[in-house]
């Protein structure tokens, strides 16, 4: 799987923007949090510590959504089981640190800073294609379910 697709698919398992008219900021929130944590961290911060820092912010984001303090929603498979949510957040955080920061940006914050807008735009395009269904697609899926 390609990096952008995997990145978005991993966070969409535990967080999604609310509704079709959600902003890019809301759709990309986990990605933005992960990037910000790395860009604001000290250069000597270990990969494990970066991952834990990202996880901490994402746990807060998800808790805020569940408590109706943050915009967004938690997909049904992650809502019910706290340990499932934690595993999904850990998976995304690890993937961001290893694949995006270490591999794609070669562990250099300057490359992450330079490429973050490219990553954001690509991630938004994938999110829209995968997770924001057009009204006619939803109607067609409903018709298919009813005919079965």
C-alpha positions as YAML, in Angstrom:
chain: A
units: angstrom
residues:
- id: 1
  name: UNK
  ca: [0.00, 0.00, 0.00]
- id: 2
  name: UNK
  ca: [1.18, 3.49, -0.72]
- id: 3
  name: UNK
  ca: [2.28, 5.72, 2.14]
- id: 4
  name: UNK
  ca: [-0.48, 8.35, 1.92]
- id: 5
  name: UNK
  ca: [-3.25, 5.77, 1.58]
- id: 6
  name: UNK
  ca: [-1.92, 3.76, 4.50]
- id: 7
  name: UNK
  ca: [-1.51, 6.87, 6.62]
- id: 8
  name: UNK
  ca: [-5.08, 8.07, 6.09]
- id: 9
  name: UNK
  ca: [-6.59, 4.59, 6.36]
- id: 10
  name: UNK
  ca: [-4.79, 4.03, 9.66]
- id: 11
  name: UNK
  ca: [-6.15, 7.17, 11.31]
- id: 12
  name: UNK
  ca: [-9.60, 6.85, 9.75]
- id: 13
  name: UNK
  ca: [-10.00, 3.67, 11.77]
- id: 14
  name: UNK
  ca: [-10.05, 5.69, 15.02]
- id: 15
  name: UNK
  ca: [-11.04, 9.23, 13.96]
- id: 16
  name: UNK
  ca: [-13.12, 10.83, 11.21]
- id: 17
  name: UNK
  ca: [-14.39, 14.29, 10.49]
- id: 18
  name: UNK
  ca: [-18.09, 14.87, 11.04]
- id: 19
  name: UNK
  ca: [-20.12, 15.21, 7.89]
- id: 20
  name: UNK
  ca: [-19.57, 16.02, 4.27]
- id: 21
  name: UNK
  ca: [-19.02, 19.72, 4.93]
- id: 22
  name: UNK
  ca: [-16.17, 19.23, 7.39]
- id: 23
  name: UNK
  ca: [-13.07, 21.34, 6.95]
- id: 24
  name: UNK
  ca: [-9.70, 20.11, 5.74]
- id: 25
  name: UNK
  ca: [-8.37, 20.94, 9.19]
- id: 26
  name: UNK
  ca: [-10.84, 18.52, 10.75]
- id: 27
  name: UNK
  ca: [-10.27, 15.79, 8.16]
- id: 28
  name: UNK
  ca: [-6.50, 15.94, 8.64]
- id: 29
  name: UNK
  ca: [-6.38, 16.43, 12.39]
- id: 30
  name: UNK
  ca: [-4.46, 13.25, 13.38]
- id: 31
  name: UNK
  ca: [-1.89, 13.83, 10.63]
- id: 32
  name: UNK
  ca: [-1.44, 17.47, 11.69]
- id: 33
  name: UNK
  ca: [-1.04, 16.45, 15.33]
- id: 34
  name: UNK
  ca: [1.62, 13.87, 14.48]
- id: 35
  name: UNK
  ca: [3.55, 16.30, 12.30]
- id: 36
  name: UNK
  ca: [3.37, 19.08, 14.90]
- id: 37
  name: UNK
  ca: [4.65, 16.82, 17.67]
- id: 38
  name: UNK
  ca: [7.68, 15.83, 15.61]
- id: 39
  name: UNK
  ca: [8.39, 19.36, 14.36]
- id: 40
  name: UNK
  ca: [8.23, 20.76, 17.89]
- id: 41
  name: UNK
  ca: [10.27, 17.99, 19.51]
- id: 42
  name: UNK
  ca: [13.98, 18.13, 20.25]
- id: 43
  name: UNK
  ca: [16.25, 16.64, 17.55]
- id: 44
  name: UNK
  ca: [17.63, 14.05, 19.98]
- id: 45
  name: UNK
  ca: [14.16, 12.64, 20.84]
- id: 46
  name: UNK
  ca: [14.04, 8.88, 20.28]
- id: 47
  name: UNK
  ca: [11.59, 7.22, 17.90]
- id: 48
  name: UNK
  ca: [9.85, 5.51, 20.82]
- id: 49
  name: UNK
  ca: [9.42, 8.81, 22.64]
- id: 50
  name: UNK
  ca: [8.10, 10.51, 19.50]
- id: 51
  name: UNK
  ca: [5.57, 7.72, 19.13]
- id: 52
  name: UNK
  ca: [4.45, 8.07, 22.76]
- id: 53
  name: UNK
  ca: [4.15, 11.84, 22.41]
- id: 54
  name: UNK
  ca: [1.95, 11.46, 19.33]
- id: 55
  name: UNK
  ca: [-0.14, 8.80, 21.06]
- id: 56
  name: UNK
  ca: [-0.71, 11.11, 24.04]
- id: 57
  name: UNK
  ca: [-2.07, 13.89, 21.86]
- id: 58
  name: UNK
  ca: [-4.23, 11.49, 19.85]
- id: 59
  name: UNK
  ca: [-5.67, 9.86, 23.00]
- id: 60
  name: UNK
  ca: [-6.66, 13.38, 24.10]
- id: 61
  name: UNK
  ca: [-8.22, 14.09, 20.70]
- id: 62
  name: UNK
  ca: [-10.27, 10.90, 20.77]
- id: 63
  name: UNK
  ca: [-11.35, 11.44, 24.38]
- id: 64
  name: UNK
  ca: [-12.42, 14.96, 23.43]
- id: 65
  name: UNK
  ca: [-14.50, 13.63, 20.54]
- id: 66
  name: UNK
  ca: [-16.11, 11.00, 22.77]
- id: 67
  name: UNK
  ca: [-16.92, 13.70, 25.35]
- id: 68
  name: UNK
  ca: [-18.30, 16.02, 22.63]
- id: 69
  name: UNK
  ca: [-15.54, 18.58, 23.27]
- id: 70
  name: UNK
  ca: [-13.88, 18.12, 19.85]
- id: 71
  name: UNK
  ca: [-15.39, 17.97, 16.40]
- id: 72
  name: UNK
  ca: [-15.39, 14.59, 14.68]
- id: 73
  name: UNK
  ca: [-16.57, 11.09, 15.39]
- id: 74
  name: UNK
  ca: [-15.08, 7.74, 16.28]
- id: 75
  name: UNK
  ca: [-15.90, 4.88, 13.87]
- id: 76
  name: UNK
  ca: [-18.08, 2.19, 15.42]
- id: 77
  name: UNK
  ca: [-15.39, -0.49, 15.76]
- id: 78
  name: UNK
  ca: [-13.23, 1.86, 17.85]
- id: 79
  name: UNK
  ca: [-15.99, 3.42, 19.96]
- id: 80
  name: UNK
  ca: [-16.87, 0.35, 21.97]
- id: 81
  name: UNK
  ca: [-13.46, -0.96, 22.92]
- id: 82
  name: UNK
  ca: [-10.85, 1.27, 24.57]
- id: 83
  name: UNK
  ca: [-8.06, -1.25, 24.02]
- id: 84
  name: UNK
  ca: [-8.98, -1.38, 20.32]
- id: 85
  name: UNK
  ca: [-8.75, 2.43, 20.11]
- id: 86
  name: UNK
  ca: [-5.37, 2.36, 21.82]
- id: 87
  name: UNK
  ca: [-4.07, -0.28, 19.41]
- id: 88
  name: UNK
  ca: [-5.27, 1.72, 16.40]
- id: 89
  name: UNK
  ca: [-3.68, 4.92, 17.72]
- id: 90
  name: UNK
  ca: [-0.43, 3.09, 18.44]
- id: 91
  name: UNK
  ca: [-0.42, 1.64, 14.93]
- id: 92
  name: UNK
  ca: [-0.93, 5.05, 13.32]
- id: 93
  name: UNK
  ca: [1.67, 6.73, 15.55]
- id: 94
  name: UNK
  ca: [4.25, 4.06, 14.84]
- id: 95
  name: UNK
  ca: [3.54, 4.25, 11.10]
- id: 96
  name: UNK
  ca: [3.87, 8.05, 11.07]
- id: 97
  name: UNK
  ca: [7.21, 7.98, 12.90]
- id: 98
  name: UNK
  ca: [8.71, 5.09, 10.92]
- id: 99
  name: UNK
  ca: [7.32, 5.56, 7.41]
- id: 100
  name: UNK
  ca: [6.65, 9.28, 7.13]
- id: 101
  name: UNK
  ca: [9.34, 10.76, 9.36]
- id: 102
  name: UNK
  ca: [12.15, 8.20, 9.33]
- id: 103
  name: UNK
  ca: [11.81, 6.74, 5.82]
- id: 104
  name: UNK
  ca: [10.16, 9.46, 3.71]
- id: 105
  name: UNK
  ca: [11.79, 12.43, 5.46]
- id: 106
  name: UNK
  ca: [14.98, 10.53, 6.39]
- id: 107
  name: UNK
  ca: [14.52, 11.52, 10.03]
- id: 108
  name: UNK
  ca: [15.05, 15.20, 9.21]
- id: 109
  name: UNK
  ca: [12.61, 17.72, 10.63]
- id: 110
  name: UNK
  ca: [13.53, 20.18, 7.89]
- id: 111
  name: UNK
  ca: [12.36, 17.68, 5.23]
- id: 112
  name: UNK
  ca: [9.13, 17.07, 7.14]
- id: 113
  name: UNK
  ca: [8.57, 20.83, 7.40]
- id: 114
  name: UNK
  ca: [9.33, 21.22, 3.69]
- id: 115
  name: UNK
  ca: [7.06, 18.35, 2.59]
- id: 116
  name: UNK
  ca: [4.18, 18.56, 5.06]
- id: 117
  name: UNK
  ca: [1.92, 20.54, 2.72]
- id: 118
  name: UNK
  ca: [2.43, 18.00, -0.07]
- id: 119
  name: UNK
  ca: [1.58, 15.21, 2.37]
- id: 120
  name: UNK
  ca: [-1.49, 17.11, 3.64]
- id: 121
  name: UNK
  ca: [-2.88, 17.76, 0.16]
- id: 122
  name: UNK
  ca: [-2.39, 14.15, -0.89]
- id: 123
  name: UNK
  ca: [-3.93, 12.90, 2.35]
- id: 124
  name: UNK
  ca: [-6.92, 15.19, 1.93]
- id: 125
  name: UNK
  ca: [-7.45, 13.92, -1.63]
- id: 126
  name: UNK
  ca: [-7.36, 10.31, -0.43]
- id: 127
  name: UNK
  ca: [-9.65, 11.05, 2.53]
- id: 128
  name: UNK
  ca: [-12.21, 12.70, 0.25]
- id: 129
  name: UNK
  ca: [-12.11, 9.81, -2.23]
- id: 130
  name: UNK
  ca: [-12.40, 7.13, 0.44]
- id: 131
  name: UNK
  ca: [-14.40, 8.59, 3.30]
- id: 132
  name: UNK
  ca: [-16.65, 11.32, 1.91]
- id: 133
  name: UNK
  ca: [-19.22, 9.50, -0.17]
- id: 134
  name: UNK
  ca: [-21.29, 11.38, -2.72]
- id: 135
  name: UNK
  ca: [-25.06, 11.37, -2.09]
- id: 136
  name: UNK
  ca: [-25.70, 9.27, -5.21]
- id: 137
  name: UNK
  ca: [-23.17, 6.65, -4.02]
- id: 138
  name: UNK
  ca: [-24.94, 6.40, -0.65]
- id: 139
  name: UNK
  ca: [-28.34, 6.06, -2.34]
- id: 140
  name: UNK
  ca: [-26.99, 3.38, -4.65]
- id: 141
  name: UNK
  ca: [-25.55, 1.42, -1.72]
- id: 142
  name: UNK
  ca: [-28.92, 1.64, 0.09]
- id: 143
  name: UNK
  ca: [-30.73, 0.38, -3.01]
- id: 144
  name: UNK
  ca: [-28.31, -2.52, -3.31]
- id: 145
  name: UNK
  ca: [-28.88, -3.50, 0.33]
- id: 146
  name: UNK
  ca: [-32.65, -3.33, -0.07]
- id: 147
  name: UNK
  ca: [-32.65, -5.51, -3.20]
- id: 148
  name: UNK
  ca: [-30.58, -8.25, -1.48]
...
